[in-house]
Amino acid sequence: MRGIRAALLAAVAVLAGTWAGSGAGSAAWAADCSMTTAEFRDPDAAAARARFSVEIADDPAEVARGLMHRESMPKSAGMLFIYPQPQTTHFWMRNTLIPLDMIFIGADGVVRKVHENAVPLDETPIFGGDDIQYVLEINGGLAGMLGIDAGDELRHPAVDQDLAAWPCDAG
């Protein structure tokens, strides 16, 4: 069973454009903390679980537009919404053509909630939670395949490094 799990994780990692392992690969990740990269790990594990190339939405116009009108997105990509301070968040899928997973994250970079497979074009509000400062949208179903869940940690330079559960200077 352990071998099957390892093979499945390796296959998902390739599919998502991520690397889930240890050793030299993890060291390379530690050196790459940039605005265009978001990484996640389980707090009980030393290595990153998933890595995404991200576009940043940090002004009102970018936040309002989000991923609207896009017909596709690369598997290893996403959009990171950055708010000036923690707040109550609600998202919807107006004019969004692809299913998305929404990862709601606190000021410390810890995942508070994951909403999987938001339905394209659905205008029903999706409550992300209170005290949310970051939201990462990725392709629908990917968070579950990679095991990203509440309690995981985001590493990104937008997270206040004094508060970050997984700061950029940590491996």
XYZ file of N, CA and C in Angstrom:
513
model
N 0.811 -1.183 0.000
C 0.000 0.000 0.000
C 0.862 1.257 0.000
N 1.954 1.242 0.755
C 2.847 2.388 0.822
C 3.435 2.704 -0.553
N 3.809 1.662 -1.303
C 4.356 1.852 -2.645
C 3.342 2.449 -3.599
N 2.087 2.044 -3.472
C 1.028 2.588 -4.317
C 0.825 4.070 -4.004
N 0.816 4.396 -2.707
C 0.659 5.799 -2.305
C 1.804 6.650 -2.846
N 3.024 6.153 -2.741
C 4.183 6.896 -3.241
C 4.085 7.100 -4.750
N 3.670 6.065 -5.464
C 3.532 6.169 -6.921
C 2.440 7.171 -7.279
N 1.334 7.126 -6.544
C 0.241 8.064 -6.796
C 0.680 9.502 -6.530
N 1.360 9.739 -5.423
C 1.852 11.087 -5.119
C 2.836 11.570 -6.174
N 3.705 10.692 -6.637
C 4.659 11.076 -7.679
C 3.931 11.449 -8.963
N 2.908 10.677 -9.317
C 2.146 10.964 -10.534
C 1.410 12.289 -10.414
N 0.809 12.544 -9.273
C 0.105 13.806 -9.057
C 1.091 14.965 -9.092
N 2.270 14.782 -8.514
C 3.278 15.835 -8.513
C 3.686 16.205 -9.926
N 3.861 15.221 -10.766
C 4.221 15.489 -12.163
C 3.074 16.205 -12.853
N 1.842 15.727 -12.640
C 0.674 16.330 -13.246
C 0.555 17.801 -12.862
N 0.802 18.105 -11.598
C 0.625 19.471 -11.093
C 1.846 20.346 -11.294
N 2.926 19.786 -11.779
C 4.135 20.577 -11.950
C 4.813 20.841 -10.625
N 4.610 19.949 -9.679
C 5.189 20.113 -8.354
C 6.176 19.000 -8.105
N 6.870 19.110 -6.958
C 7.821 18.081 -6.565
C 7.572 17.768 -5.114
N 7.239 16.528 -4.809
C 6.977 16.156 -3.412
C 8.037 15.152 -3.006
N 9.012 15.601 -2.277
C 10.078 14.709 -1.878
C 11.012 15.394 -0.914
N 12.236 14.918 -0.844
C 13.205 15.507 0.075
C 14.552 15.569 -0.619
N 15.552 15.948 0.127
C 16.905 15.983 -0.423
C 17.149 17.228 -1.233
N 17.890 17.070 -2.336
C 18.312 18.210 -3.143
C 17.131 18.997 -3.687
N 16.028 18.308 -4.035
C 14.858 19.019 -4.538
C 14.318 19.994 -3.513
N 14.251 19.601 -2.270
C 13.750 20.479 -1.223
C 14.681 21.657 -1.008
N 15.967 21.421 -1.078
C 16.930 22.512 -0.926
C 16.757 23.534 -2.038
N 16.490 23.070 -3.254
C 16.275 23.990 -4.364
C 15.033 24.827 -4.120
N 13.991 24.227 -3.554
C 12.780 24.971 -3.261
C 13.059 26.035 -2.222
N 13.867 25.738 -1.218
C 14.140 26.693 -0.142
C 14.765 27.969 -0.687
N 15.526 27.853 -1.761
C 16.208 29.002 -2.336
C 15.283 29.835 -3.216
N 14.086 29.330 -3.528
C 13.206 29.981 -4.485
C 11.943 30.490 -3.812
N 12.034 31.546 -3.046
C 10.875 32.178 -2.423
C 10.667 33.485 -3.163
N 9.769 33.466 -4.132
C 9.561 34.641 -4.969
C 8.077 34.964 -5.067
N 7.780 36.175 -5.483
C 6.391 36.612 -5.615
C 5.622 35.763 -6.617
N 6.298 35.110 -7.529
C 5.612 34.329 -8.549
C 5.493 32.845 -8.199
N 5.856 32.478 -6.978
C 5.803 31.081 -6.559
C 5.109 30.956 -5.210
N 4.144 30.047 -5.131
C 3.487 29.719 -3.861
C 3.738 28.249 -3.580
N 4.213 27.954 -2.371
C 4.495 26.578 -1.972
C 3.669 26.216 -0.750
N 3.305 24.943 -0.647
C 2.556 24.447 0.496
C 3.259 23.243 1.078
N 3.143 23.116 2.422
C 3.648 21.929 3.087
C 2.725 21.579 4.243
N 2.776 20.320 4.614
C 2.143 19.848 5.834
C 3.068 20.279 6.960
N 2.567 20.888 8.039
C 3.465 21.362 9.093
C 4.257 20.250 9.774
N 3.818 19.012 9.638
C 4.532 17.888 10.237
C 5.597 17.303 9.318
N 5.698 17.833 8.099
C 6.670 17.324 7.126
C 7.738 18.387 6.874
N 8.916 17.941 6.540
C 10.019 18.871 6.287
C 9.996 19.424 4.868
N 9.402 18.683 3.945
C 9.471 19.053 2.532
C 8.187 19.710 2.049
N 8.313 20.514 1.011
C 7.149 21.109 0.375
C 6.311 20.030 -0.275
N 5.007 20.230 -0.266
C 4.058 19.284 -0.854
C 3.671 19.700 -2.273
N 3.554 20.998 -2.501
C 3.079 21.490 -3.791
C 3.656 22.866 -4.056
N 3.836 23.144 -5.326
C 4.400 24.420 -5.757
C 3.619 24.900 -6.974
N 3.247 26.179 -6.950
C 2.464 26.760 -8.039
C 3.111 28.052 -8.516
N 3.067 28.282 -9.822
C 3.410 29.583 -10.389
C 2.159 30.430 -10.254
N 2.300 31.615 -9.646
C 1.107 32.403 -9.365
C 1.161 33.789 -9.977
N -0.010 34.240 -10.383
C -0.239 35.636 -10.705
C -0.735 36.275 -9.420
N -0.425 37.529 -9.221
C -0.821 38.234 -8.013
C -2.001 39.155 -8.311
N -3.006 39.104 -7.453
C -4.122 40.059 -7.479
C -4.074 40.789 -6.147
N -3.623 42.057 -6.166
C -3.470 42.783 -4.906
C -4.011 44.206 -4.946
N -4.725 44.545 -6.019
C -5.416 45.826 -6.029
C -6.889 45.559 -6.355
N -7.785 46.486 -6.040
C -9.222 46.226 -6.195
C -9.639 45.758 -7.593
N -9.061 46.322 -8.631
C -9.432 45.919 -9.991
C -9.010 44.475 -10.279
N -7.779 44.119 -9.884
C -7.299 42.739 -10.100
C -8.110 41.745 -9.285
N -8.427 42.107 -8.051
C -9.211 41.222 -7.189
C -10.597 41.013 -7.783
N -11.224 42.083 -8.273
C -12.565 41.973 -8.858
C -12.560 41.116 -10.122
N -11.530 41.212 -10.931
C -11.438 40.472 -12.191
C -11.051 39.016 -11.956
N -10.105 38.788 -11.077
C -9.684 37.415 -10.774
C -9.386 36.606 -12.021
N -9.950 35.425 -12.083
C -9.728 34.516 -13.219
C -10.926 34.482 -14.175
N -11.711 35.548 -14.176
C -12.864 35.611 -15.073
C -12.454 35.489 -16.534
N -13.327 34.871 -17.311
C -13.237 34.777 -18.777
C -12.099 33.887 -19.281
N -11.391 33.221 -18.414
C -10.315 32.332 -18.864
C -10.887 30.960 -19.195
N -10.438 30.410 -20.308
C -10.933 29.104 -20.735
C -10.085 27.961 -20.214
N -8.888 28.275 -19.743
C -8.012 27.235 -19.198
C -6.935 27.895 -18.343
N -6.236 27.032 -17.580
C -5.116 27.492 -16.774
C -4.160 26.311 -16.650
N -2.865 26.540 -16.799
C -1.922 25.422 -16.636
C -2.085 24.762 -15.269
N -1.864 23.462 -15.205
C -2.046 22.696 -13.962
C -1.209 23.240 -12.813
N -0.047 23.767 -13.088
C 0.849 24.226 -12.016
C 0.702 25.721 -11.735
N -0.401 26.311 -12.195
C -0.589 27.752 -12.059
C -1.740 28.078 -11.117
N -1.796 29.347 -10.730
C -2.891 29.825 -9.905
C -2.847 31.327 -9.790
N -3.824 31.856 -9.055
C -3.858 33.287 -8.776
C -3.913 33.457 -7.271
N -2.974 34.255 -6.739
C -2.910 34.533 -5.315
C -3.476 35.925 -5.056
N -4.577 35.962 -4.305
C -5.204 37.210 -3.902
C -4.566 37.630 -2.579
N -4.070 38.858 -2.535
C -3.394 39.378 -1.349
C -4.165 40.602 -0.863
N -4.669 40.512 0.367
C -5.392 41.622 0.969
C -4.472 42.382 1.921
N -4.685 43.693 2.095
C -3.794 44.488 2.957
C -3.806 44.040 4.414
N -4.934 43.492 4.863
C -5.032 42.970 6.226
C -6.069 41.852 6.238
N -6.076 41.041 7.281
C -7.064 39.962 7.375
C -8.490 40.520 7.349
N -9.381 39.771 6.711
C -10.768 40.202 6.575
C -11.670 39.002 6.346
N -12.963 39.248 6.401
C -13.948 38.227 6.045
C -14.000 38.165 4.524
N -13.959 36.964 3.970
C -13.938 36.826 2.509
C -15.108 36.000 2.007
N -15.606 36.414 0.849
C -16.604 35.674 0.082
C -16.150 35.742 -1.381
N -16.202 34.636 -2.067
C -15.884 34.596 -3.497
C -17.097 34.058 -4.240
N -17.112 34.254 -5.543
C -18.117 33.654 -6.404
C -17.475 33.348 -7.734
N -18.227 32.749 -8.612
C -17.662 32.286 -9.885
C -18.256 33.038 -11.082
N -18.741 34.243 -10.870
C -19.297 35.029 -11.973
C -18.268 35.141 -13.102
N -18.699 34.817 -14.295
C -17.868 34.891 -15.507
C -16.599 34.039 -15.434
N -16.541 33.096 -14.512
C -15.383 32.207 -14.403
C -15.753 30.905 -15.100
N -14.977 30.543 -16.110
C -15.334 29.452 -17.010
C -14.746 28.099 -16.622
N -13.818 28.074 -15.678
C -13.165 26.815 -15.293
C -13.438 26.524 -13.810
N -13.578 25.244 -13.450
C -13.753 24.922 -12.024
C -12.477 25.253 -11.261
N -12.654 25.760 -10.035
C -11.507 26.181 -9.234
C -11.586 25.615 -7.826
N -10.417 25.383 -7.244
C -10.286 25.173 -5.808
C -9.838 26.507 -5.236
N -10.430 26.880 -4.102
C -10.074 28.128 -3.428
C -9.474 27.769 -2.078
N -8.254 28.230 -1.861
C -7.531 27.939 -0.625
C -7.470 29.240 0.172
N -8.154 29.260 1.325
C -8.270 30.454 2.159
C -7.223 30.378 3.271
N -6.427 31.452 3.400
C -5.215 31.432 4.218
C -5.179 32.644 5.150
N -4.775 32.419 6.401
C -4.664 33.493 7.385
C -3.383 34.291 7.220
N -3.240 35.335 8.030
C -2.080 36.228 7.969
C -0.774 35.505 8.250
N -0.834 34.394 8.965
C 0.361 33.615 9.287
C 0.729 32.602 8.202
N -0.039 32.577 7.117
C 0.234 31.648 6.034
C -0.349 30.265 6.248
N -1.144 30.082 7.281
C -1.746 28.775 7.552
C -3.096 28.682 6.853
N -3.310 27.571 6.137
C -4.564 27.334 5.429
C -5.684 27.159 6.458
N -6.743 27.954 6.301
C -7.896 27.871 7.192
C -8.996 26.997 6.614
N -9.127 27.047 5.272
C -10.234 26.324 4.624
C -9.881 26.106 3.164
N -10.361 24.990 2.615
C -10.243 24.731 1.182
C -11.652 24.470 0.650
N -12.036 25.224 -0.359
C -13.305 24.979 -1.062
C -12.940 24.350 -2.395
N -13.336 23.104 -2.575
C -12.955 22.383 -3.790
C -14.032 22.461 -4.867
N -13.567 22.510 -6.103
C -14.417 22.416 -7.290
C -15.571 23.413 -7.311
N -15.243 24.682 -7.160
C -16.258 25.722 -7.319
C -16.797 25.624 -8.750
N -18.098 25.727 -8.875
C -18.789 25.497 -10.147
C -18.684 26.728 -11.046
N -18.207 26.531 -12.283
C -18.111 27.664 -13.213
C -19.451 28.395 -13.354
N -19.359 29.713 -13.393
C -20.467 30.633 -13.616
C -21.481 30.705 -12.472
N -21.272 29.982 -11.394
C -22.189 29.994 -10.245
C -21.964 31.268 -9.430
N -23.017 32.016 -9.179
C -22.909 33.265 -8.438
C -23.247 33.119 -6.957
N -23.373 31.883 -6.490
C -23.605 31.655 -5.066
C -22.346 32.034 -4.295
N -22.476 32.897 -3.278
C -21.277 33.279 -2.511
C -20.630 32.070 -1.826
N -19.318 32.026 -1.881
C -18.525 30.992 -1.209
C -17.831 31.682 -0.040
N -18.229 31.312 1.173
C -17.668 31.916 2.374
C -16.294 31.324 2.636
N -15.290 32.192 2.691
C -13.927 31.733 2.920
C -13.539 31.726 4.378
N -14.192 32.562 5.165
C -13.886 32.629 6.585
C -13.586 34.048 7.017
N -13.386 34.189 8.312
C -12.985 35.461 8.901
C -11.467 35.450 9.045
N -10.874 36.597 9.120
C -9.420 36.718 9.311
C -8.619 36.039 8.200
N -9.071 36.190 6.964
C -8.374 35.642 5.797
C -7.606 36.780 5.128
N -6.329 36.563 4.854
C -5.531 37.598 4.188
C -5.092 37.182 2.781
N -5.100 35.892 2.508
C -4.658 35.386 1.199
C -5.636 34.324 0.727
N -5.860 34.304 -0.583
C -6.663 33.246 -1.194
C -5.930 32.812 -2.451
N -5.704 31.522 -2.568
C -5.097 30.989 -3.786
C -6.148 30.208 -4.548
N -6.355 30.576 -5.811
C -7.236 29.819 -6.695
C -6.370 28.977 -7.622
N -6.690 27.673 -7.659
C -6.002 26.731 -8.541
C -7.061 25.910 -9.276
N -6.640 25.102 -10.224
C -7.575 24.269 -10.971
C -8.373 23.370 -10.039
N -9.655 23.228 -10.343
C -10.562 22.436 -9.536
C -10.105 20.991 -9.387
N -10.149 20.488 -8.157
C -9.779 19.109 -7.858
C -8.322 18.915 -7.500
N -7.502 19.906 -7.769
C -6.058 19.769 -7.554
C -5.685 19.778 -6.070
N -6.362 20.590 -5.264
C -6.053 20.627 -3.827
C -6.248 19.241 -3.204
N -7.345 18.597 -3.546
C -7.601 17.259 -3.019
C -6.590 16.243 -3.508
N -6.233 16.310 -4.778
C -5.246 15.371 -5.322
C -3.899 15.534 -4.655
N -3.542 16.760 -4.284
C -2.253 17.030 -3.661
C -2.307 16.948 -2.137
N -3.499 16.802 -1.588
C -3.646 16.700 -0.142
C -3.557 18.035 0.581
N -3.765 19.147 -0.118
C -3.737 20.457 0.524
C -5.021 20.622 1.318
N -4.874 20.928 2.612
C -6.029 21.001 3.493
C -5.764 22.000 4.619
N -6.799 22.259 5.416
C -6.663 23.167 6.561
C -5.500 22.719 7.437
N -4.715 23.692 7.880
C -3.541 23.413 8.708
C -2.244 23.404 7.923
N -2.306 23.221 6.600
C -1.088 23.284 5.788
C -0.551 24.712 5.801
N 0.697 24.862 5.416
C 1.355 26.160 5.467
C 1.770 26.636 4.083
N 1.539 27.909 3.829
C 1.947 28.583 2.597
C 3.268 29.285 2.848
N 4.181 29.154 1.900
C 5.399 29.973 1.934
C 5.364 30.895 0.728
N 5.418 32.191 1.023
C 5.375 33.224 -0.016
C 5.862 34.525 0.615
N 6.613 35.341 -0.116
C 7.151 36.575 0.478
C 6.095 37.609 0.857
N 4.871 37.500 0.359
C 3.822 38.444 0.751
C 3.372 38.217 2.190
N 3.576 37.007 2.702
C 3.220 36.710 4.093
C 4.239 37.424 4.984
N 3.752 38.177 5.976
C 4.641 38.854 6.918
C 5.579 37.806 7.509
N 6.858 37.930 7.234
C 7.829 36.908 7.623
C 7.979 36.782 9.140
N 7.596 37.811 9.888
C 7.619 37.717 11.349
C 6.451 36.890 11.876
N 5.382 36.774 11.094
C 4.206 35.989 11.478
C 4.179 34.613 10.822
N 4.916 34.458 9.731
C 4.801 33.274 8.881
C 5.102 31.965 9.607
N 4.178 31.022 9.501
C 4.408 29.687 10.038
C 5.538 28.993 9.280
N 5.703 29.341 7.989
C 6.772 28.795 7.148
C 7.437 29.963 6.420
N 8.376 30.636 7.073
C 9.009 31.809 6.453
C 9.911 31.446 5.277
N 10.184 32.428 4.468
C 11.007 32.219 3.281
C 12.418 31.741 3.606
N 12.960 32.101 4.739
C 14.342 31.689 5.037
C 14.420 30.312 5.677
N 13.268 29.634 5.808
C 13.261 28.265 6.348
C 13.259 27.270 5.195
N 13.899 26.131 5.386
C 13.947 25.077 4.361
C 12.707 24.281 4.282
